Amino acid sequence: MGVDLTRKGSRKLGESLIGTALFACAAFSTLVTVGVVVVLARESVAFFSEVSIVDFLTGTRWEPMFQEQHFGILPLVSGSLLVAGGAGLIALPIGILSAIFLSEYAGARLQAVLKPLLEILAGVPTVVYGYFALTFITPLLRLVFPGTDIFNAAAASIVVGLMIIPTVSSLSEDALRAVPRSLREAAYGLGATKLEVSTRVVVPAALSGIIASFILAISRAVGETMAVTIAAGNLPNLTLNPLESIQTMTAFIVQASMGDTPQGTLAYRTLFAVGMTLFLMTLGMNIVSQWVMARFREEYQ
Amino acid sequence: MTTIYDIEVGEEGPALETRDLSVFYGETMAVDHVSFRVPERSVVALIGPSGCGKSTLLRCFNRMNDLVRGARVEGAVEFHGQDLYAPTIDPVEVRRHIGMVFQKPNPFPKSIYDNVAFGPRINNFRGDEDALVEASLRRAALWDEVRDRLEESAYSLSGGQQQRLCIARTLAVTPEVLLMDEPASALDPIATQRIEELIYELKKDYTIVIVTHNMQQAARISDYTAFLYMGKLIEYGPTDSIFTNPREERTEAYVTGRFG
Ligand SMILES: Nc1ncnc2c1ncn2[C@@H]1O[C@H](COP(=O)(O)OP(=O)(O)OP(=O)(O)O)[C@@H](O)[C@H]1O
Ligand SMILES: [Mg+2]
């Protein structure tokens, strides 16, 4: 009695159906992305046919709605970077320290409590963060620094910082956990203390993942919209003073989209030019973080 | 049940000694009332079937078991008469005197130089670091192969070289005792032979306890052999006697390859 090794028709059909369905899903999301980029690019091209790209990238005044229009995006970019930088100052140290604590120090029970708490931080709607900044953090800031504007970059930085802590801590924690136990044992075997094992072996070995988590978190902060629109204000302002009111790229987009800018006008197209800039910035950061991860992944076998 | 030969330990007493040592992982007993003595500057081989507790026993000597959640040690482990599990003992300090080499080479993702210098650096070594690194690599019989590439990643070395690097790294802390858990089991015969030669060299200055699954290796390199079975020490004595004239039936069965 021979063994039947021939292809079964029904199985082949099923396999190919599943394959097609999966392909369709993948193709759909790719197409959506492509579509978004195409729309962004088309309107941006139209925008740059009227405004010089050099003026756009180097101008220090952003006054698209004024009689005499200025399209220098630097105030918006600086606003975004001010908020993101401040958020990074808060989130990176806290995030990496909590990651080290969770991966190297916390017992199973503490982890079971702390990790969900951190996840909740990520799950709070960003509009809530915005109001928290405006009604709680800004008053505090004004107590300490009486000249602080009602809308200011610092309050936005602080809440965006809180918001991105989970990104840093959970991605960094994954990177720390991926460091093989054998490396830790080697260090302990040489008479290293727990702190030395963590800081001199585990963190350096996980550095690529940690840096990638930093970049991803910062790119989230740059793209953050709701909280900064509420807390940081709508005043394009080329400044490094976090206590002043500023406008981020995202906040401008919100402001312009809500207004009654007629379609096809130059003012309308600024939306897309700013959107494109934002998209390229976050895309760039994501690519760098992917590259860092891939480039340094094989550090340990 | 258990045969322990008289072992000459000299005036100063043994380097290491266990008395009624038992180790538990939660409820399971991995080492069961083991008592034996390791003379200074000798090589002791721990042999026995897989899961009999060799690694667990070995890791008592530098308190590595402390790192395992749920592990518990009873009885005494002494290093020159000092109880390593006394409450006043700092396990970090213990590991600086009793070094360990693991089954799989586990160099750090750092340069060859930094691997060897790691131990001295965390121990605040104040002398000539270059000289110490070179001396350690020489002792580990690796210097000639790496002298021109000290700044390269340790992962650029072959498995056998990596293992010798790990030995050099351990030697750089200037321990008195070397614990080796199957240090050659992941290596090819030639690399294994080099490690064996190295152990032969090292025993002039170090006390070495080595776990091995390779009977010939145990016979070649060790002065004394301990045969463990299901957590119990079945027979411990001069390697010659254990291999050629074992007194316990189980030892004989194991060393002649009839089980395990
Ligand atoms: N971390 C651990 N948690 C729970 N049980 C463990 C742990 N490590 C070892 N054991 C158990 O303790 C016993 C002894 O293990 P050990 O690793 O000491 O054996 P071994 O003789 O070294 O074996 P092998 O030759 O396979 O390395 C085994 O039954 C093992 O399952
Ligand atoms: Mg073992």
Coordinates of C-alpha atoms in Angstrom, one line a residue, chain A residues 17-124:
Chain A
L17 CA -7.3 32.0 -0.8
I18 CA -5.6 32.9 2.5
G19 CA -2.6 34.1 0.7
T20 CA -4.7 36.4 -1.5
A21 CA -6.6 37.8 1.5
L22 CA -3.4 38.5 3.4
F23 CA -1.9 40.2 0.3
A24 CA -5.1 42.3 -0.1
C25 CA -4.8 43.6 3.5
A26 CA -1.1 44.4 3.1
A27 CA -1.7 46.1 -0.2
F28 CA -4.6 48.1 1.2
S29 CA -2.5 49.7 4.0
T30 CA 0.3 50.3 1.6
L31 CA -2.0 52.0 -0.8
V32 CA -3.5 54.2 1.9
T33 CA 0.0 55.3 2.8
V34 CA 0.9 56.0 -0.8
G35 CA -2.3 57.9 -1.2
V36 CA -1.6 60.1 1.8
V37 CA 1.9 60.8 0.5
V38 CA 0.7 61.6 -3.0
V39 CA -1.9 64.1 -1.7
L40 CA 0.6 65.7 0.6
A41 CA 3.2 65.9 -2.2
R42 CA 0.8 67.3 -4.9
E43 CA -0.4 70.2 -2.7
S44 CA 3.1 70.8 -1.4
V45 CA 4.3 71.1 -5.0
A46 CA 1.6 73.6 -5.7
F47 CA 2.5 75.5 -2.6
F48 CA 6.2 75.7 -3.6
S49 CA 5.4 76.9 -7.0
E50 CA 4.2 80.1 -5.3
V51 CA 6.5 80.3 -2.3
S52 CA 10.3 79.8 -2.5
I53 CA 11.4 76.7 -0.7
V54 CA 14.4 78.5 0.6
D55 CA 12.2 81.2 2.2
F56 CA 10.0 78.5 3.6
L57 CA 12.9 76.6 5.2
T58 CA 14.9 79.6 6.5
G59 CA 12.3 82.3 7.1
T60 CA 11.8 83.4 10.7
R61 CA 8.3 84.7 10.4
W62 CA 5.2 82.5 10.0
E63 CA 2.3 84.8 9.1
P64 CA 0.3 83.0 6.5
M65 CA -3.0 84.7 7.3
F66 CA -1.8 88.3 7.4
Q67 CA -2.2 90.8 4.7
E68 CA 1.5 90.6 4.0
Q69 CA 2.2 86.9 4.1
H70 CA 5.3 85.3 5.5
F71 CA 5.9 81.6 5.1
G72 CA 9.0 81.0 7.2
I73 CA 8.5 77.6 9.0
L74 CA 11.3 78.0 11.5
P75 CA 9.0 79.3 14.3
L76 CA 6.8 76.3 13.9
V77 CA 9.7 73.9 13.7
S78 CA 11.4 75.5 16.7
G79 CA 8.1 75.3 18.6
S80 CA 7.8 71.6 17.9
L81 CA 11.4 70.9 18.8
L82 CA 11.1 73.0 22.0
V83 CA 8.2 70.9 23.1
A84 CA 9.7 67.6 22.0
G85 CA 13.1 68.5 23.5
G86 CA 11.6 69.4 26.8
A87 CA 9.5 66.2 26.7
G88 CA 12.6 64.2 26.0
L89 CA 14.4 65.8 29.0
I90 CA 11.7 64.4 31.2
A91 CA 10.9 61.1 29.5
L92 CA 14.3 59.8 28.5
P93 CA 15.8 59.7 32.0
I94 CA 12.6 58.6 33.7
G95 CA 11.9 56.1 31.0
I96 CA 15.3 54.4 30.9
L97 CA 15.5 54.3 34.7
S98 CA 12.1 52.7 35.0
A99 CA 13.1 50.2 32.3
I100 CA 16.3 49.3 34.2
F101 CA 14.3 49.0 37.4
L102 CA 11.6 46.8 35.8
S103 CA 14.1 44.6 34.0
E104 CA 16.9 44.3 36.6
Y105 CA 15.5 45.1 40.0
A106 CA 11.8 44.6 40.3
G107 CA 10.5 41.3 41.5
A108 CA 7.7 39.5 39.6
R109 CA 5.0 41.0 41.9
L110 CA 6.2 44.6 41.6
Q111 CA 6.4 44.2 37.8
A112 CA 2.8 42.9 37.7
V113 CA 1.7 46.1 39.3
L114 CA 4.0 48.7 37.7
K115 CA 3.8 47.6 34.1
P116 CA 0.0 48.0 33.7
L117 CA 0.3 51.4 35.5
L118 CA 2.8 52.5 32.9
E119 CA 0.5 51.3 30.1
I120 CA -2.3 53.3 31.5
L121 CA -0.1 56.4 31.2
A122 CA 0.0 55.6 27.5
G123 CA -3.7 55.0 27.3
V124 CA -5.0 58.3 28.7

